[in-house]
Amino acid sequence: MSAARDFRMDNLKGLLIFLVVLGHLLELVAGAGSVWLYRVIYSFHMPAFVFCSGYFARFSWKKLGKIALPYCLFQVLYVLFLRVAFGAVHSHPVTTPYWLMWYLFSMMLWTLCVPLLERRGGWGILLLSAVIALVAGCWNGIGYPFSLSRTLVLLPFFVAGHQAGRRRKAGQLRPVPLWMAVCGAILAAAGAAALWRFPSIVQSCWFYHSYSYALGGYTVWIRGLILLTGAAWIVLLLRWMPERRLPLLSRLGANTLPVFLLHGFVVKGISRTALFSGGAVQNLLLAVGVAAVLCLLFGMPWAARLCQPWAWISRRKQEPS
């Protein structure tokens, strides 16, 4: 592993951003197989992404601004895009994230928690965050505004990731034990099997982490199982993800923000077409192919400059004339 970069985490983030894009495309694909794959992906990909965000999280007002600027910019751009391109009328105040923008809003809130996490680490704060995640569903008023529900429900993964990142920085992070990875594999496989066996019972909205128990039609025990399954996948991925640089995947993992911000425009455009009108297998393979193309396209340097023009302008000003 390079001292400059943690390629294992780059590889993990590269895989996860591909699953983010694929998951959004699968919303447009009909068929039992696509629905099952969609739910499997949603059972762990965002918890794992939050873990990665916590792993690298550091608090500073400058860093907070680097999250707030693209959030405000793309919040406006998405609403304008839907109005201009499709005539859709949406009312999304800046405090209610539109669709995928919730992640940046939650990231701002989690970043504000970093000073507290650095003062009070350990199992106690992790257990407290898990209790908060479970109790949050009892509040019927919780939901999309301020991305509050997702922020609280996914908080344990951010806390766990931050603790792992601090241990790595201190040289105290140990590899995931084999027995833990085996247990994680069993639990992940059991969760995937349950999603296949009981498709009519399971609701996709359970994996969005945006609804109270009453509104989502589930219970604290179901949420607990979902969070535990997400943790099992994280353990499994951390155990088996290669620690060396992998072609394409490592580079993609180092440039996830532009892929995240830009792919939504394409997905919304595709939703107004008949692209996925073929057979079930054909549509599924097509979704995988489109997701790969979007990741490769938006993972290029030009996309990063497009999503963060202020950083590009700043670098240009610092260059000698």
mmCIF file of C-alpha atoms in Angstrom:
data_model
loop_
_atom_site.group_PDB
_atom_site.id
_atom_site.type_symbol
_atom_site.label_atom_id
_atom_site.label_comp_id
_atom_site.label_asym_id
_atom_site.label_seq_id
_atom_site.Cartn_x
_atom_site.Cartn_y
_atom_site.Cartn_z
ATOM 1 C CA MET A 1 0.000 0.000 0.000
ATOM 2 C CA SER A 2 1.308 3.412 -0.952
ATOM 3 C CA ALA A 3 2.063 5.808 1.849
ATOM 4 C CA ALA A 4 0.504 8.604 -0.219
ATOM 5 C CA ARG A 5 -2.766 6.871 -1.038
ATOM 6 C CA ASP A 6 -4.789 4.074 0.466
ATOM 7 C CA PHE A 7 -5.479 2.112 -2.704
ATOM 8 C CA ARG A 8 -7.741 -0.337 -0.906
ATOM 9 C CA MET A 9 -10.113 2.521 -0.110
ATOM 10 C CA ASP A 10 -9.755 3.926 -3.634
ATOM 11 C CA ASN A 11 -10.727 0.532 -5.027
ATOM 12 C CA LEU A 12 -13.636 0.283 -2.621
ATOM 13 C CA LYS A 13 -14.900 3.759 -3.522
ATOM 14 C CA GLY A 14 -14.539 2.943 -7.221
ATOM 15 C CA LEU A 15 -16.712 -0.134 -6.823
ATOM 16 C CA LEU A 16 -19.260 1.745 -4.730
ATOM 17 C CA ILE A 17 -19.671 4.684 -7.117
ATOM 18 C CA PHE A 18 -20.279 2.176 -9.914
ATOM 19 C CA LEU A 19 -22.993 0.585 -7.766
ATOM 20 C CA VAL A 20 -24.502 4.026 -7.084
ATOM 21 C CA VAL A 21 -24.852 4.665 -10.819
ATOM 22 C CA LEU A 22 -26.072 1.123 -11.493
ATOM 23 C CA GLY A 23 -28.597 1.339 -8.668
ATOM 24 C CA HIS A 24 -30.135 4.502 -10.108
ATOM 25 C CA LEU A 25 -30.328 2.909 -13.547
ATOM 26 C CA LEU A 26 -31.957 -0.215 -12.128
ATOM 27 C CA GLU A 27 -34.853 1.966 -10.969
ATOM 28 C CA LEU A 28 -35.743 2.173 -14.671
ATOM 29 C CA VAL A 29 -35.476 -1.574 -15.339
ATOM 30 C CA ALA A 30 -38.422 -3.892 -14.784
ATOM 31 C CA GLY A 31 -38.178 -7.557 -13.808
ATOM 32 C CA ALA A 32 -37.767 -9.640 -10.680
ATOM 33 C CA GLY A 33 -34.027 -10.055 -11.177
ATOM 34 C CA SER A 34 -33.453 -6.326 -11.505
ATOM 35 C CA VAL A 35 -35.561 -5.567 -8.437
ATOM 36 C CA TRP A 36 -33.640 -8.156 -6.415
ATOM 37 C CA LEU A 37 -30.248 -6.808 -7.532
ATOM 38 C CA TYR A 38 -31.421 -3.262 -6.808
ATOM 39 C CA ARG A 39 -32.353 -4.184 -3.245
ATOM 40 C CA VAL A 40 -29.121 -6.087 -2.657
ATOM 41 C CA ILE A 41 -27.109 -3.073 -3.816
ATOM 42 C CA TYR A 42 -29.137 -0.710 -1.642
ATOM 43 C CA SER A 43 -28.680 -2.947 1.378
ATOM 44 C CA PHE A 44 -25.017 -1.946 1.623
ATOM 45 C CA HIS A 45 -23.684 0.502 -0.966
ATOM 46 C CA MET A 46 -24.608 3.728 0.823
ATOM 47 C CA PRO A 47 -23.619 2.469 4.307
ATOM 48 C CA ALA A 48 -20.267 1.494 2.794
ATOM 49 C CA PHE A 49 -19.913 4.878 1.102
ATOM 50 C CA VAL A 50 -20.667 6.657 4.376
ATOM 51 C CA PHE A 51 -18.016 4.489 6.038
ATOM 52 C CA CYS A 52 -15.500 5.647 3.413
ATOM 53 C CA SER A 53 -16.509 9.278 3.947
ATOM 54 C CA GLY A 54 -15.978 8.901 7.689
ATOM 55 C CA TYR A 55 -12.632 7.197 7.050
ATOM 56 C CA PHE A 56 -11.256 10.317 5.367
ATOM 57 C CA ALA A 57 -13.270 12.930 7.269
ATOM 58 C CA ARG A 58 -11.410 15.869 8.776
ATOM 59 C CA PHE A 59 -13.011 19.015 10.096
ATOM 60 C CA SER A 60 -12.165 22.471 8.812
ATOM 61 C CA TRP A 61 -14.327 25.328 7.605
ATOM 62 C CA LYS A 62 -12.540 25.173 4.258
ATOM 63 C CA LYS A 63 -13.408 21.500 3.871
ATOM 64 C CA LEU A 64 -16.995 22.227 4.852
ATOM 65 C CA GLY A 65 -17.118 24.905 2.175
ATOM 66 C CA LYS A 66 -15.881 22.420 -0.425
ATOM 67 C CA ILE A 67 -18.965 20.328 0.329
ATOM 68 C CA ALA A 68 -21.418 23.221 0.611
ATOM 69 C CA LEU A 69 -20.473 24.878 -2.695
ATOM 70 C CA PRO A 70 -21.179 21.889 -4.985
ATOM 71 C CA TYR A 71 -24.291 21.110 -2.945
ATOM 72 C CA CYS A 72 -25.790 24.562 -3.496
ATOM 73 C CA LEU A 73 -24.694 24.664 -7.147
ATOM 74 C CA PHE A 74 -26.025 21.270 -8.165
ATOM 75 C CA GLN A 75 -29.157 21.572 -6.055
ATOM 76 C CA VAL A 76 -30.078 24.517 -8.289
ATOM 77 C CA LEU A 77 -28.833 22.882 -11.487
ATOM 78 C CA TYR A 78 -30.925 19.746 -11.017
ATOM 79 C CA VAL A 79 -34.113 21.713 -10.381
ATOM 80 C CA LEU A 80 -33.426 23.954 -13.391
ATOM 81 C CA PHE A 81 -32.595 20.949 -15.568
ATOM 82 C CA LEU A 82 -35.919 19.278 -14.827
ATOM 83 C CA ARG A 83 -37.835 22.474 -15.439
ATOM 84 C CA VAL A 84 -36.101 23.368 -18.699
ATOM 85 C CA ALA A 85 -35.737 19.874 -20.152
ATOM 86 C CA PHE A 86 -38.992 18.285 -19.007
ATOM 87 C CA GLY A 87 -41.193 21.110 -17.783
ATOM 88 C CA ALA A 88 -41.307 19.572 -14.323
ATOM 89 C CA VAL A 89 -42.120 21.847 -11.421
ATOM 90 C CA HIS A 90 -40.357 20.989 -8.184
ATOM 91 C CA SER A 91 -40.267 22.912 -4.954
ATOM 92 C CA HIS A 92 -36.978 22.123 -3.263
ATOM 93 C CA PRO A 93 -35.712 24.696 -0.800
ATOM 94 C CA VAL A 94 -32.002 24.585 -0.169
ATOM 95 C CA THR A 95 -32.635 22.756 3.129
ATOM 96 C CA THR A 96 -34.487 19.899 1.402
ATOM 97 C CA PRO A 97 -31.975 18.062 -0.803
ATOM 98 C CA TYR A 98 -33.174 17.009 -4.230
ATOM 99 C CA TRP A 99 -32.776 13.282 -4.910
ATOM 100 C CA LEU A 100 -29.093 12.312 -4.746
ATOM 101 C CA MET A 101 -28.056 15.669 -3.279
ATOM 102 C CA TRP A 102 -28.992 14.365 0.173
ATOM 103 C CA TYR A 103 -25.547 12.815 0.504
ATOM 104 C CA LEU A 104 -23.722 16.135 0.369
ATOM 105 C CA PHE A 105 -26.128 17.712 2.834
ATOM 106 C CA SER A 106 -25.674 14.804 5.250
ATOM 107 C CA MET A 107 -21.928 14.977 4.704
ATOM 108 C CA MET A 108 -21.957 18.578 5.892
ATOM 109 C CA LEU A 109 -23.762 17.546 9.066
ATOM 110 C CA TRP A 110 -21.456 14.584 9.677
ATOM 111 C CA THR A 111 -18.412 16.805 9.145
ATOM 112 C CA LEU A 112 -19.662 19.112 11.880
ATOM 113 C CA CYS A 113 -19.628 16.083 14.203
ATOM 114 C CA VAL A 114 -15.947 15.300 13.569
ATOM 115 C CA PRO A 115 -14.558 17.499 16.417
ATOM 116 C CA LEU A 116 -16.791 15.630 18.865
ATOM 117 C CA LEU A 117 -15.718 12.252 17.461
ATOM 118 C CA GLU A 118 -12.060 13.215 17.826
ATOM 119 C CA ARG A 119 -12.577 14.060 21.492
ATOM 120 C CA ARG A 120 -14.761 11.079 22.342
ATOM 121 C CA GLY A 121 -13.884 8.012 20.313
ATOM 122 C CA GLY A 122 -14.206 4.350 21.156
ATOM 123 C CA TRP A 123 -17.055 1.876 21.412
ATOM 124 C CA GLY A 124 -19.206 4.173 23.537
ATOM 125 C CA ILE A 125 -19.812 6.775 20.828
ATOM 126 C CA LEU A 126 -20.296 4.039 18.218
ATOM 127 C CA LEU A 127 -22.936 2.343 20.374
ATOM 128 C CA LEU A 128 -24.645 5.687 21.001
ATOM 129 C CA SER A 129 -24.789 6.399 17.262
ATOM 130 C CA ALA A 130 -26.363 2.974 16.670
ATOM 131 C CA VAL A 131 -29.021 3.680 19.302
ATOM 132 C CA ILE A 132 -29.737 7.037 17.646
ATOM 133 C CA ALA A 133 -30.115 5.307 14.267
ATOM 134 C CA LEU A 134 -32.707 2.901 15.683
ATOM 135 C CA VAL A 135 -34.611 5.437 17.770
ATOM 136 C CA ALA A 136 -34.826 7.951 14.886
ATOM 137 C CA GLY A 137 -37.436 5.801 13.156
ATOM 138 C CA CYS A 138 -39.871 6.307 16.025
ATOM 139 C CA TRP A 139 -40.281 9.980 15.086
ATOM 140 C CA ASN A 140 -43.042 10.277 12.484
ATOM 141 C CA GLY A 141 -41.957 13.791 11.554
ATOM 142 C CA ILE A 142 -38.525 12.683 10.360
ATOM 143 C CA GLY A 143 -37.905 12.457 6.629
ATOM 144 C CA TYR A 144 -36.294 14.282 3.699
ATOM 145 C CA PRO A 145 -36.093 17.866 5.071
ATOM 146 C CA PHE A 146 -32.505 18.621 6.162
ATOM 147 C CA SER A 147 -31.752 14.996 5.148
ATOM 148 C CA LEU A 148 -32.302 14.351 8.834
ATOM 149 C CA SER A 149 -33.466 10.752 8.695
ATOM 150 C CA ARG A 150 -30.593 9.532 6.542
ATOM 151 C CA THR A 151 -28.094 11.553 8.542
ATOM 152 C CA LEU A 152 -29.119 9.894 11.794
ATOM 153 C CA VAL A 153 -29.691 6.366 10.453
ATOM 154 C CA LEU A 154 -26.344 6.199 8.646
ATOM 155 C CA LEU A 155 -24.417 7.958 11.416
ATOM 156 C CA PRO A 156 -22.987 4.687 12.872
ATOM 157 C CA PHE A 157 -21.217 3.959 9.589
ATOM 158 C CA PHE A 158 -19.673 7.421 9.526
ATOM 159 C CA VAL A 159 -18.521 7.014 13.130
ATOM 160 C CA ALA A 160 -17.063 3.559 12.433
ATOM 161 C CA GLY A 161 -15.283 4.832 9.321
ATOM 162 C CA HIS A 162 -13.836 7.804 11.181
ATOM 163 C CA GLN A 163 -12.531 5.579 13.957
ATOM 164 C CA ALA A 164 -10.946 3.236 11.395
ATOM 165 C CA GLY A 165 -9.331 6.189 9.615
ATOM 166 C CA ARG A 166 -7.859 7.526 12.854
ATOM 167 C CA ARG A 167 -6.443 4.107 13.684
ATOM 168 C CA ARG A 168 -4.828 3.849 10.257
ATOM 169 C CA LYS A 169 -3.291 7.303 10.658
ATOM 170 C CA ALA A 170 -1.866 6.218 14.007
ATOM 171 C CA GLY A 171 -0.601 2.939 12.527
ATOM 172 C CA GLN A 172 -2.960 0.922 14.726
ATOM 173 C CA LEU A 173 -5.443 -0.355 12.131
ATOM 174 C CA ARG A 174 -5.427 -4.136 11.931
ATOM 175 C CA PRO A 175 -6.646 -6.280 9.024
ATOM 176 C CA VAL A 176 -10.164 -7.666 9.265
ATOM 177 C CA PRO A 177 -9.906 -11.125 10.896
ATOM 178 C CA LEU A 178 -10.824 -14.071 8.711
ATOM 179 C CA TRP A 179 -13.520 -15.270 11.123
ATOM 180 C CA MET A 180 -15.179 -11.870 10.996
ATOM 181 C CA ALA A 181 -15.094 -11.860 7.190
ATOM 182 C CA VAL A 182 -16.643 -15.341 7.107
ATOM 183 C CA CYS A 183 -19.420 -14.220 9.456
ATOM 184 C CA GLY A 184 -19.944 -11.161 7.280
ATOM 185 C CA ALA A 185 -20.169 -13.317 4.153
ATOM 186 C CA ILE A 186 -22.749 -15.589 5.774
ATOM 187 C CA LEU A 187 -24.892 -12.677 6.913
ATOM 188 C CA ALA A 188 -24.615 -10.883 3.557
ATOM 189 C CA ALA A 189 -25.542 -14.078 1.692
ATOM 190 C CA ALA A 190 -28.470 -14.673 4.057
ATOM 191 C CA GLY A 191 -29.717 -11.138 3.452
ATOM 192 C CA ALA A 192 -29.476 -11.543 -0.323
ATOM 193 C CA ALA A 193 -31.295 -14.888 -0.122
ATOM 194 C CA ALA A 194 -34.055 -13.373 1.998
ATOM 195 C CA LEU A 195 -34.539 -10.578 -0.536
ATOM 196 C CA TRP A 196 -34.971 -13.195 -3.258
ATOM 197 C CA ARG A 197 -37.205 -15.486 -1.206
ATOM 198 C CA PHE A 198 -39.605 -12.816 0.087
ATOM 199 C CA PRO A 199 -39.843 -10.187 -2.689
ATOM 200 C CA SER A 200 -43.473 -9.315 -1.946
ATOM 201 C CA ILE A 201 -42.827 -8.711 1.764
ATOM 202 C CA VAL A 202 -39.717 -6.557 1.516
ATOM 203 C CA GLN A 203 -40.203 -2.906 0.509
ATOM 204 C CA SER A 204 -37.505 -1.012 -1.347
ATOM 205 C CA CYS A 205 -38.200 2.136 0.694
ATOM 206 C CA TRP A 206 -36.806 0.389 3.779
ATOM 207 C CA PHE A 207 -33.325 0.770 2.284
ATOM 208 C CA TYR A 208 -33.696 4.507 1.628
ATOM 209 C CA HIS A 209 -33.462 5.298 5.370
ATOM 210 C CA SER A 210 -35.844 8.209 4.812
ATOM 211 C CA TYR A 211 -39.044 7.069 6.517
ATOM 212 C CA SER A 212 -40.214 6.541 10.057
ATOM 213 C CA TYR A 213 -41.331 3.050 11.023
ATOM 214 C CA ALA A 214 -44.988 4.048 10.844
ATOM 215 C CA LEU A 215 -44.737 5.656 7.396
ATOM 216 C CA GLY A 216 -42.428 2.988 5.956
ATOM 217 C CA GLY A 217 -44.422 0.056 7.276
ATOM 218 C CA TYR A 218 -41.568 -1.663 9.077
ATOM 219 C CA THR A 219 -40.112 -2.011 12.569
ATOM 220 C CA VAL A 220 -37.014 -1.248 14.587
ATOM 221 C CA TRP A 221 -36.009 -4.918 14.264
ATOM 222 C CA ILE A 222 -36.072 -4.732 10.477
ATOM 223 C CA ARG A 223 -33.970 -1.580 10.534
ATOM 224 C CA GLY A 224 -31.552 -3.280 12.891
ATOM 225 C CA LEU A 225 -31.186 -6.216 10.485
ATOM 226 C CA ILE A 226 -30.690 -3.856 7.548
ATOM 227 C CA LEU A 227 -27.952 -1.951 9.359
ATOM 228 C CA LEU A 228 -26.326 -5.188 10.479
ATOM 229 C CA THR A 229 -26.383 -6.479 6.904
ATOM 230 C CA GLY A 230 -24.737 -3.265 5.705
ATOM 231 C CA ALA A 231 -22.029 -3.694 8.335
ATOM 232 C CA ALA A 232 -21.491 -7.307 7.238
ATOM 233 C CA TRP A 233 -20.943 -6.215 3.633
ATOM 234 C CA ILE A 234 -18.449 -3.562 4.764
ATOM 235 C CA VAL A 235 -16.454 -6.134 6.731
ATOM 236 C CA LEU A 236 -16.490 -8.475 3.740
ATOM 237 C CA LEU A 237 -15.367 -5.781 1.300
ATOM 238 C CA LEU A 238 -12.598 -4.518 3.572
ATOM 239 C CA ARG A 239 -11.250 -8.041 3.972
ATOM 240 C CA TRP A 240 -11.075 -8.917 0.275
ATOM 241 C CA MET A 241 -10.530 -5.591 -1.477
ATOM 242 C CA PRO A 242 -7.012 -5.543 -3.004
ATOM 243 C CA GLU A 243 -4.560 -3.102 -1.429
ATOM 244 C CA ARG A 244 -2.700 -2.418 -4.679
ATOM 245 C CA ARG A 245 -3.551 0.010 -7.455
ATOM 246 C CA LEU A 246 -6.008 -1.500 -9.927
ATOM 247 C CA PRO A 247 -6.319 -0.087 -13.450
ATOM 248 C CA LEU A 248 -9.391 2.137 -13.910
ATOM 249 C CA LEU A 249 -10.940 1.175 -10.564
ATOM 250 C CA SER A 250 -8.370 2.982 -8.398
ATOM 251 C CA ARG A 251 -8.549 6.100 -10.564
ATOM 252 C CA LEU A 252 -12.329 6.028 -10.466
ATOM 253 C CA GLY A 253 -12.252 5.723 -6.681
ATOM 254 C CA ALA A 254 -10.074 8.814 -6.448
ATOM 255 C CA ASN A 255 -12.602 10.836 -8.511
ATOM 256 C CA THR A 256 -16.022 9.812 -7.253
ATOM 257 C CA LEU A 257 -17.516 13.297 -6.750
ATOM 258 C CA PRO A 258 -17.932 14.242 -10.440
ATOM 259 C CA VAL A 259 -19.401 10.825 -11.206
ATOM 260 C CA PHE A 260 -21.844 11.230 -8.343
ATOM 261 C CA LEU A 261 -22.884 14.767 -9.281
ATOM 262 C CA LEU A 262 -23.144 14.364 -13.062
ATOM 263 C CA HIS A 263 -24.613 10.907 -13.649
ATOM 264 C CA GLY A 264 -28.019 11.974 -12.334
ATOM 265 C CA PHE A 265 -28.598 14.239 -15.346
ATOM 266 C CA VAL A 266 -28.093 11.291 -17.695
ATOM 267 C CA VAL A 267 -30.264 8.977 -15.603
ATOM 268 C CA LYS A 268 -33.090 11.526 -15.584
ATOM 269 C CA GLY A 269 -32.728 11.909 -19.342
ATOM 270 C CA ILE A 270 -32.819 8.154 -19.895
ATOM 271 C CA SER A 271 -35.966 7.914 -17.752
ATOM 272 C CA ARG A 272 -37.821 9.832 -20.478
ATOM 273 C CA THR A 273 -36.756 7.400 -23.218
ATOM 274 C CA ALA A 274 -37.492 3.781 -24.117
ATOM 275 C CA LEU A 275 -33.889 2.661 -23.713
ATOM 276 C CA PHE A 276 -34.776 -0.188 -21.353
ATOM 277 C CA SER A 277 -37.583 -1.662 -23.430
ATOM 278 C CA GLY A 278 -35.991 -4.999 -24.284
ATOM 279 C CA GLY A 279 -35.980 -8.311 -22.441
ATOM 280 C CA ALA A 280 -35.158 -8.626 -18.761
ATOM 281 C CA VAL A 281 -31.623 -9.969 -19.245
ATOM 282 C CA GLN A 282 -30.905 -7.545 -22.076
ATOM 283 C CA ASN A 283 -32.025 -4.577 -19.986
ATOM 284 C CA LEU A 284 -29.963 -5.696 -17.016
ATOM 285 C CA LEU A 285 -26.806 -6.077 -19.103
ATOM 286 C CA LEU A 286 -27.513 -2.744 -20.777
ATOM 287 C CA ALA A 287 -27.815 -1.053 -17.382
ATOM 288 C CA VAL A 288 -24.446 -2.496 -16.328
ATOM 289 C CA GLY A 289 -22.861 -1.288 -19.577
ATOM 290 C CA VAL A 290 -24.332 2.217 -19.320
ATOM 291 C CA ALA A 291 -23.201 2.472 -15.687
ATOM 292 C CA ALA A 292 -19.652 1.498 -16.666
ATOM 293 C CA VAL A 293 -19.565 4.050 -19.497
ATOM 294 C CA LEU A 294 -20.851 6.854 -17.261
ATOM 295 C CA CYS A 295 -18.273 6.030 -14.584
ATOM 296 C CA LEU A 296 -15.430 6.062 -17.107
ATOM 297 C CA LEU A 297 -16.677 9.261 -18.758
ATOM 298 C CA PHE A 298 -17.360 11.282 -15.614
ATOM 299 C CA GLY A 299 -14.303 9.913 -13.835
ATOM 300 C CA MET A 300 -12.027 11.857 -16.202
ATOM 301 C CA PRO A 301 -10.182 15.044 -15.121
ATOM 302 C CA TRP A 302 -12.415 17.356 -17.202
ATOM 303 C CA ALA A 303 -15.436 16.270 -15.152
ATOM 304 C CA ALA A 304 -13.682 17.158 -11.892
ATOM 305 C CA ARG A 305 -12.891 20.644 -13.248
ATOM 306 C CA LEU A 306 -16.510 21.041 -14.335
ATOM 307 C CA CYS A 307 -17.850 20.120 -10.898
ATOM 308 C CA GLN A 308 -15.369 22.287 -8.988
ATOM 309 C CA PRO A 309 -14.622 25.301 -11.201
ATOM 310 C CA TRP A 310 -13.561 27.378 -8.189
ATOM 311 C CA ALA A 311 -10.691 24.963 -7.482
ATOM 312 C CA TRP A 312 -9.560 25.134 -11.111
ATOM 313 C CA ILE A 313 -9.683 28.962 -11.117
ATOM 314 C CA SER A 314 -7.737 29.055 -7.846
ATOM 315 C CA ARG A 315 -4.987 26.850 -9.298
ATOM 316 C CA ARG A 316 -4.773 29.026 -12.409
ATOM 317 C CA LYS A 317 -4.331 32.154 -10.297
ATOM 318 C CA GLN A 318 -1.472 30.518 -8.360
ATOM 319 C CA GLU A 319 0.429 29.543 -11.538
ATOM 320 C CA PRO A 320 3.306 31.894 -12.434
ATOM 321 C CA SER A 321 2.594 34.106 -15.438
#
